[in-house]
CSV table of C-alpha atoms in Angstrom, one decimal:
chain,number,residue,atom,x,y,z
A,441,MET,CA,-45.7,-29.4,24.7
A,442,PRO,CA,-44.6,-28.1,27.4
A,443,LEU,CA,-42.5,-24.7,27.1
A,444,LYS,CA,-39.3,-24.5,27.2
A,445,LEU,CA,-37.4,-21.4,29.5
A,446,MET,CA,-33.7,-20.5,28.4
A,447,THR,CA,-30.8,-20.7,30.9
A,448,SER,CA,-28.6,-17.9,31.7
A,449,SER,CA,-26.2,-20.7,30.5
A,450,ASN,CA,-28.1,-20.7,27.1
A,451,ALA,CA,-28.8,-17.4,26.7
A,452,SER,CA,-24.4,-16.8,27.3
A,453,THR,CA,-24.1,-19.2,24.3
A,454,VAL,CA,-26.3,-17.6,22.2
A,455,GLN,CA,-25.0,-14.1,22.5
A,456,LYS,CA,-21.4,-15.4,22.3
A,457,GLU,CA,-22.1,-17.0,18.7
A,458,SER,CA,-23.7,-14.2,18.4
A,459,VAL,CA,-21.4,-11.6,18.4
A,460,ARG,CA,-18.4,-13.9,17.0
A,461,GLU,CA,-20.9,-14.3,13.6
A,462,SER,CA,-20.7,-10.1,13.5
A,463,THR,CA,-17.2,-10.4,14.2
A,464,THR,CA,-16.6,-12.7,11.7
A,465,LYS,CA,-18.4,-10.9,8.7
A,466,THR,CA,-16.8,-7.2,9.7
A,467,ILE,CA,-12.9,-9.2,9.9
A,468,LEU,CA,-14.3,-10.4,6.3
A,469,GLN,CA,-15.5,-6.8,5.2
A,470,ALA,CA,-12.2,-5.3,5.9
A,471,ALA,CA,-9.9,-8.3,4.6
A,472,LYS,CA,-11.0,-6.8,1.0
A,473,VAL,CA,-9.3,-4.4,1.3
A,474,ILE,CA,-5.5,-5.3,3.1
A,475,PHE,CA,-3.5,-6.2,0.8
A,476,SER,CA,0.9,-7.5,1.6
A,477,PHE,CA,3.7,-5.4,-0.2
A,478,SER,CA,7.2,-6.8,0.2
A,479,SER,CA,10.0,-4.0,-1.3
A,480,TYR,CA,13.2,-5.1,-3.1
A,481,VAL,CA,16.5,-2.9,-3.5
A,482,ASP,CA,18.7,-4.1,-6.8
A,483,GLY,CA,16.5,-7.5,-7.1
A,484,LYS,CA,17.2,-8.2,-3.3
A,485,LEU,CA,13.7,-8.3,-0.6
A,486,MET,CA,14.1,-6.1,1.1
A,487,ALA,CA,11.0,-6.0,3.7
A,488,ARG,CA,7.7,-6.5,4.4
A,489,SER,CA,4.8,-5.3,4.8
A,490,SER,CA,0.8,-5.2,5.7
A,491,GLY,CA,-1.1,-1.6,4.1
A,492,PHE,CA,-5.0,-1.1,3.4
A,493,LEU,CA,-7.1,1.0,1.2
A,494,ILE,CA,-8.1,4.3,2.1
A,495,ASP,CA,-9.5,5.6,-1.0
A,496,TRP,CA,-10.1,4.3,-4.2
A,497,ASP,CA,-10.7,6.1,-7.6
A,498,GLU,CA,-13.2,4.5,-10.0
A,499,GLY,CA,-12.6,6.1,-13.4
A,500,SER,CA,-8.7,5.8,-12.6
A,501,LYS,CA,-8.9,3.0,-10.8
A,502,GLU,CA,-5.9,4.0,-8.8
A,503,GLY,CA,-5.6,3.3,-5.1
A,504,THR,CA,-4.4,5.2,-2.0
A,505,VAL,CA,-2.7,2.6,0.3
A,506,LEU,CA,-1.7,3.6,3.9
A,507,THR,CA,1.0,1.2,5.3
A,508,SER,CA,4.0,1.4,7.7
A,509,ALA,CA,7.3,3.9,6.3
A,510,ARG,CA,9.4,0.5,7.3
A,511,ILE,CA,8.7,-1.1,4.2
A,512,ILE,CA,11.0,1.5,2.7
A,513,CYS,CA,13.3,0.8,5.7
A,514,SER,CA,16.7,-0.8,4.9
A,515,LYS,CA,18.3,-0.4,8.4
A,516,TYR,CA,16.6,0.3,11.2
A,517,THR,CA,18.4,0.2,15.5
A,518,ALA,CA,15.5,-1.6,17.5
A,519,LEU,CA,16.6,-0.7,20.6
A,520,THR,CA,15.6,2.9,20.0
A,521,GLN,CA,13.5,4.9,17.7
A,522,TRP,CA,15.3,8.4,19.0
A,523,SER,CA,19.0,7.8,17.5
A,524,GLY,CA,17.9,9.2,13.9
A,525,THR,CA,19.7,6.9,12.2
A,526,ASP,CA,17.0,4.7,10.4
A,527,GLU,CA,18.3,4.5,6.8
A,528,TYR,CA,15.1,4.4,4.4
A,529,VAL,CA,15.1,3.9,0.2
A,530,PRO,CA,12.5,6.3,-1.3
A,531,ASP,CA,12.9,4.8,-4.8
A,532,ALA,CA,13.4,0.6,-3.9
A,533,GLU,CA,10.7,-1.5,-6.0
A,534,ILE,CA,7.9,-2.3,-4.1
A,535,ILE,CA,5.5,-4.9,-5.2
A,536,ALA,CA,1.5,-4.8,-4.1
A,537,HIS,CA,0.2,-8.4,-3.6
A,538,LEU,CA,-3.4,-8.4,-4.9
A,539,LEU,CA,-6.1,-11.3,-3.8
A,540,ASP,CA,-7.7,-12.5,-7.1
A,541,GLU,CA,-7.2,-15.9,-8.2
A,542,ASP,CA,-3.7,-15.8,-9.7
A,543,GLU,CA,-2.6,-14.3,-7.0
A,544,THR,CA,-1.2,-11.5,-9.3
A,545,THR,CA,1.4,-8.7,-7.9
A,546,VAL,CA,1.9,-5.1,-9.5
A,547,PRO,CA,3.9,-2.3,-8.9
A,548,ALA,CA,3.2,0.0,-6.0
A,549,ILE,CA,4.3,3.6,-6.0
A,550,LEU,CA,5.6,5.2,-3.5
A,551,PHE,CA,3.7,8.6,-2.3
A,552,ARG,CA,4.3,10.0,0.4
A,553,TYR,CA,6.4,8.8,3.3
A,554,ASP,CA,7.3,10.1,7.0
A,555,LYS,CA,10.4,9.5,9.6
A,556,HIS,CA,9.4,10.7,12.6
A,557,ILE,CA,5.1,8.9,13.0
A,558,ASN,CA,7.2,6.4,10.0
A,559,ILE,CA,3.9,6.7,8.2
A,560,ALA,CA,3.6,5.9,3.9
A,561,VAL,CA,1.2,6.2,1.6
A,562,LEU,CA,1.2,4.0,-1.8
A,563,LYS,CA,-0.5,4.5,-5.1
A,564,VAL,CA,-1.4,1.0,-6.7
A,565,ASN,CA,-3.6,0.4,-10.0
A,566,LEU,CA,-6.6,-2.2,-9.4
A,567,ASP,CA,-10.3,-3.3,-9.2
A,568,LEU,CA,-12.2,-2.9,-5.8
A,569,CYS,CA,-15.6,-4.8,-5.6
A,570,ALA,CA,-15.2,-3.5,-1.6
A,571,LYS,CA,-16.2,-0.9,0.7
A,572,ILE,CA,-14.1,1.9,2.1
A,573,PRO,CA,-13.9,1.5,5.8
A,574,ARG,CA,-14.3,4.6,8.3
A,575,PHE,CA,-12.0,6.1,10.4
A,576,SER,CA,-12.7,6.8,14.0
A,577,SER,CA,-10.8,8.8,16.2
A,578,ASP,CA,-12.1,7.9,19.7
A,579,ILE,CA,-9.8,6.3,21.8
A,580,ASN,CA,-11.5,4.5,24.9
A,581,TYR,CA,-8.9,2.3,27.0
A,582,GLY,CA,-9.7,-1.3,27.4
A,583,GLN,CA,-11.8,-1.4,24.4
A,584,GLU,CA,-11.4,-4.5,22.5
A,585,ILE,CA,-9.8,-4.2,19.4
A,586,LEU,CA,-8.9,-6.4,16.5
A,587,VAL,CA,-5.3,-5.5,14.7
A,588,LEU,CA,-5.7,-7.3,10.9
A,589,GLY,CA,-2.9,-8.4,8.7
A,590,ARG,CA,-1.1,-10.3,5.7
A,591,ASP,CA,1.8,-12.7,6.2
A,592,GLU,CA,3.6,-13.6,3.4
A,593,ARG,CA,1.4,-16.2,2.0
A,594,LEU,CA,-0.9,-13.6,1.6
A,595,ASN,CA,-3.1,-15.0,4.8
A,596,MET,CA,-5.2,-12.8,6.9
A,597,THR,CA,-2.9,-12.1,10.3
A,598,ILE,CA,-5.6,-11.3,13.3
A,599,ALA,CA,-4.8,-10.7,16.5
A,600,HIS,CA,-7.3,-9.5,19.3
A,601,GLY,CA,-6.4,-7.2,22.0
A,602,CYS,CA,-7.4,-4.1,23.5
A,603,VAL,CA,-6.1,0.0,23.8
A,604,ASN,CA,-3.7,-0.6,26.9
A,605,PHE,CA,-3.5,2.5,29.6
A,606,MET,CA,-0.4,3.2,29.3
A,607,GLY,CA,1.7,5.5,27.8
A,608,PRO,CA,5.4,4.7,25.5
A,609,THR,CA,8.5,4.4,27.1
A,610,THR,CA,11.3,6.3,26.7
A,611,TYR,CA,13.0,4.0,23.4
A,612,GLU,CA,9.3,5.9,21.6
A,613,ARG,CA,8.3,7.8,19.9
A,614,HIS,CA,5.2,9.9,22.0
A,615,HIS,CA,2.1,9.5,18.8
A,616,TYR,CA,2.0,6.0,19.7
A,617,LEU,CA,-0.7,3.5,21.5
A,618,PHE,CA,-0.3,0.4,22.3
A,619,THR,CA,-3.0,-2.9,21.8
A,620,GLY,CA,-0.9,-5.6,24.3
A,621,CYS,CA,-0.7,-8.2,20.9
A,622,GLU,CA,1.4,-8.8,18.2
A,623,PRO,CA,0.4,-7.1,15.1
A,624,SER,CA,1.1,-7.7,11.6
A,625,ILE,CA,3.1,-4.0,10.4
A,626,GLY,CA,0.7,-1.8,8.2
A,627,GLY,CA,-2.3,-3.7,9.3
A,628,MET,CA,-5.1,-2.2,10.4
A,629,VAL,CA,-6.5,-1.7,13.6
A,630,ILE,CA,-10.3,-2.3,14.2
A,631,ASP,CA,-13.2,-2.1,16.7
A,632,PHE,CA,-15.6,-4.7,16.2
A,633,ASP,CA,-18.5,-2.8,14.6
A,634,GLY,CA,-15.2,-2.1,11.8
A,635,HIS,CA,-14.6,1.4,12.2
A,636,VAL,CA,-10.9,1.7,12.3
A,637,LEU,CA,-8.6,3.2,14.9
A,638,GLY,CA,-5.5,3.0,13.4
A,639,MET,CA,-2.5,1.5,12.1
A,640,ALA,CA,-0.1,-0.8,13.3
A,641,ASN,CA,3.4,0.0,13.5
A,642,PHE,CA,7.2,-1.0,15.0
A,643,PRO,CA,7.6,-1.0,18.0
A,644,GLY,CA,6.2,-4.8,18.9
A,645,THR,CA,3.0,-3.4,20.2
A,646,ALA,CA,2.9,-0.2,19.1
A,647,TYR,CA,-0.3,1.3,16.8
A,648,ILE,CA,-1.2,5.3,15.6
A,649,PRO,CA,-4.2,6.1,16.5
A,650,SER,CA,-6.7,7.7,14.0
A,651,SER,CA,-6.6,11.0,15.4
A,652,ILE,CA,-2.5,11.0,14.1
A,653,VAL,CA,-2.7,9.7,10.7
A,654,LEU,CA,-5.4,11.4,9.6
A,655,LYS,CA,-3.6,14.9,10.7
A,656,CYS,CA,-0.9,13.9,8.3
A,657,LEU,CA,-3.3,13.0,5.1
A,658,ASP,CA,-4.8,16.4,6.1
A,659,MET,CA,-0.9,17.8,6.5
A,660,TRP,CA,0.6,16.3,3.2
A,661,LYS,CA,-3.2,17.0,1.3
A,662,LYS,CA,-2.2,21.0,2.2
A,663,PHE,CA,1.4,21.2,2.5
A,664,GLN,CA,2.9,17.9,0.7
A,665,CYS,CA,4.9,17.3,4.5
A,666,ILE,CA,4.2,16.8,7.7
A,667,PRO,CA,5.7,19.2,9.7
A,668,ARG,CA,6.5,19.4,13.5
A,669,LEU,CA,7.8,20.9,16.1
A,670,HIS,CA,11.0,18.8,18.0
A,671,ILE,CA,10.0,19.6,21.6
A,672,GLY,CA,13.4,17.8,23.2
A,673,MET,CA,11.7,16.5,25.8
A,674,LYS,CA,10.6,12.6,26.1
A,675,LEU,CA,7.5,13.1,28.4
A,676,SER,CA,4.6,10.4,30.5
A,677,PRO,CA,1.4,11.7,31.5
A,678,ILE,CA,0.4,10.9,35.1
A,679,LYS,CA,-2.4,9.2,34.2
A,680,PHE,CA,-1.0,5.9,33.6
A,681,LEU,CA,0.9,5.0,36.5
A,682,ASP,CA,-0.4,3.7,39.2
A,683,PRO,CA,-3.5,5.3,42.0
A,684,ILE,CA,-0.9,5.4,44.5
A,685,HIS,CA,1.3,6.8,42.6
A,686,VAL,CA,-0.9,9.5,41.3
A,687,GLU,CA,-2.5,10.3,44.8
A,688,ARG,CA,1.2,11.0,46.0
A,689,ILE,CA,1.3,13.8,43.0
A,690,PHE,CA,-1.8,15.1,43.8
A,691,ARG,CA,-0.6,15.1,47.4
A,692,LYS,CA,2.3,17.0,47.4
A,693,CYS,CA,2.0,18.9,44.2
A,694,ASN,CA,-1.8,19.6,44.0
A,695,ILE,CA,-1.8,17.8,40.2
A,696,ASP,CA,-3.3,14.8,38.7
A,697,SER,CA,-2.5,15.1,35.4
A,698,GLY,CA,0.0,16.4,32.7
A,699,LEU,CA,2.9,14.9,31.1
A,700,ILE,CA,6.4,13.6,33.2
A,701,VAL,CA,9.8,14.7,31.4
A,702,LYS,CA,12.0,12.0,31.6
A,703,GLU,CA,14.4,12.7,29.8
A,704,VAL,CA,15.4,15.9,28.3
A,705,SER,CA,17.6,16.2,24.9
A,706,HIS,CA,21.2,17.6,25.4
A,707,GLY,CA,21.8,21.2,24.0
A,708,SER,CA,18.0,21.5,23.2
A,709,ILE,CA,16.1,24.7,24.0
A,710,ALA,CA,14.4,23.1,26.9
A,711,GLU,CA,17.3,22.1,28.9
A,712,GLU,CA,18.4,25.9,27.9
A,713,LEU,CA,15.3,27.2,29.9
A,714,GLY,CA,16.1,24.7,33.2
A,715,VAL,CA,14.1,22.1,32.2
A,716,ARG,CA,15.0,18.7,34.1
A,717,PRO,CA,13.3,14.7,34.3
A,718,GLY,CA,10.7,15.3,37.1
A,719,ASP,CA,9.4,18.1,35.8
A,720,VAL,CA,5.4,18.1,34.3
A,721,VAL,CA,4.7,19.8,31.5
A,722,ASP,CA,0.5,20.6,32.0
A,723,SER,CA,0.0,22.4,29.2
A,724,VAL,CA,0.9,23.7,25.9
A,725,ASN,CA,0.0,27.1,24.5
A,726,GLY,CA,-2.5,27.6,27.3
A,727,GLU,CA,-4.5,24.1,26.5
A,728,CYS,CA,-4.0,21.4,29.1
A,729,VAL,CA,-2.2,18.3,27.4
A,730,ALA,CA,-2.3,14.5,29.3
A,731,THR,CA,-1.1,12.2,26.9
A,732,THR,CA,1.7,12.4,24.3
A,733,VAL,CA,-0.5,11.5,21.3
A,734,GLU,CA,-2.8,14.8,22.7
A,735,LEU,CA,0.3,16.3,22.5
A,736,GLU,CA,1.4,15.0,19.7
A,737,ASN,CA,-2.0,16.3,18.1
A,738,LEU,CA,-1.8,20.0,19.3
A,739,ILE,CA,2.2,20.5,18.1
A,740,MET,CA,0.9,19.2,14.6
A,741,ARG,CA,-2.5,21.7,14.8
A,742,ILE,CA,-0.1,24.8,16.3
A,743,CYS,CA,2.2,24.2,13.2
A,744,GLU,CA,-0.2,23.5,10.6
A,745,ASN,CA,-2.1,26.9,11.6
A,746,HIS,CA,1.8,28.5,11.5
A,747,LEU,CA,2.0,27.2,7.9
A,748,ASP,CA,-1.6,28.3,6.6
A,749,GLN,CA,-0.5,32.1,7.9
A,750,GLY,CA,2.4,32.2,6.2
A,751,GLY,CA,5.5,30.2,7.8
A,752,ALA,CA,7.6,27.8,6.0
A,753,ILE,CA,9.5,24.5,7.1
A,754,GLY,CA,12.7,26.1,8.6
A,755,SER,CA,10.7,28.7,10.1
A,756,CYS,CA,10.8,29.4,13.8
A,757,MET,CA,8.6,29.7,16.1
A,758,ASP,CA,7.4,30.8,19.8
A,759,ILE,CA,4.9,27.7,22.2
A,760,LEU,CA,4.3,28.9,25.5
A,761,VAL,CA,4.7,25.7,28.0
A,762,GLY,CA,3.7,25.2,30.8
A,763,ILE,CA,6.1,23.5,33.2
A,764,LEU,CA,5.9,22.9,37.4
A,765,HIS,CA,9.0,22.5,38.6
A,766,MET,CA,10.0,19.6,40.8
A,767,ARG,CA,13.0,19.7,43.0
A,768,LYS,CA,14.9,16.4,44.8
A,769,GLY,CA,10.6,15.1,45.1
A,770,ARG,CA,9.5,18.3,46.1
A,771,LYS,CA,6.9,20.8,44.5
A,772,GLY,CA,8.8,24.1,43.3
A,773,PRO,CA,7.8,27.0,41.1
A,774,ARG,CA,5.6,27.0,37.4
A,775,HIS,CA,6.7,28.3,34.9
A,776,THR,CA,5.3,29.4,31.9
A,777,LEU,CA,8.8,29.1,29.0
A,778,SER,CA,8.7,30.3,25.6
A,779,LEU,CA,10.2,27.5,23.7
A,780,ARG,CA,11.6,29.2,20.0
A,781,LEU,CA,11.4,26.2,17.9
A,782,ASN,CA,11.9,25.1,14.4
A,783,VAL,CA,8.8,24.1,12.5
A,784,SER,CA,10.8,20.6,10.4
A,785,ASP,CA,9.8,18.0,8.6
A,786,ASP,CA,12.3,15.7,9.7
A,787,VAL,CA,13.1,13.2,12.0
A,788,GLU,CA,13.5,13.9,15.7
A,789,VAL,CA,16.4,13.2,16.9
A,790,PHE,CA,17.3,12.8,20.8
A,791,ILE,CA,20.6,12.8,22.5
A,792,SER,CA,21.1,12.3,25.5
A,793,ASP,CA,23.9,12.8,28.2
A,794,PHE,CA,24.7,9.0,29.1
């Protein structure tokens, strides 16, 4: 019997089927720890969200769930996240929809939430026959990802996208990355190996990367709050600009990395010290920053060290910000500014001049 050689077409088909089978297994494994939640005020439905287990105690049968703070949000502003006008109801009744044959519902207890990061942790009593997925903080722009959640009928929602090579707009907080697909709020963002890369969140295609999530969980554990500094600037990374723009900035300013100041909050310390739109932030406390997520991680780490050394929420601290001033499209002087900022666990409100 003659030997049949595998053609490139057949090989490609086999490879695709293998990837599909592996991906299906990954999704089905993750699905075991993804739940649907609903919240009520005075018996009326307020919000729905997905959420996923990040810990489970075998003795007490208590599970810890990560979800979006939108589950307790009664009013939110769709136009911008910087207004500080969102309203929350932390004593709302929260129901967890389990995945057993009877689709049992049980109470979920709000354990922690943060309005700025828009993240929440719930406690739920349940039986578990699944492995808790591992987090990965690696960010590879362009990497394919899956966003998994549940709809109101408890069916899985699956969106396929990639880590977009882009930063937040001036309407979005600095701690977000983007998937390019419409996710389920509170859903799990994973790679094809099942590692958790973050949590899907409002708005649109945004998600909170694992590096931010893990730092939040760690600081909740240590301090029962998430301390931040309100820097009073909206920033945009140079690295996400088109190559023509990046090359022009390099020719004129001899820099190809940093954060462009898009807006400065009215009355902020940054404004008082002369920071203006178009300036470039290239370092904080001597560390280079290339993306807003890097900046957020650095700011939280600075605050963590401050509290470790005896500081408290409401106290002030100084940070050194490297600024390249740009005036009328031309390179100006570079200064290291000392910003005395308040350590806060509240939402940052941005005040625009327009």
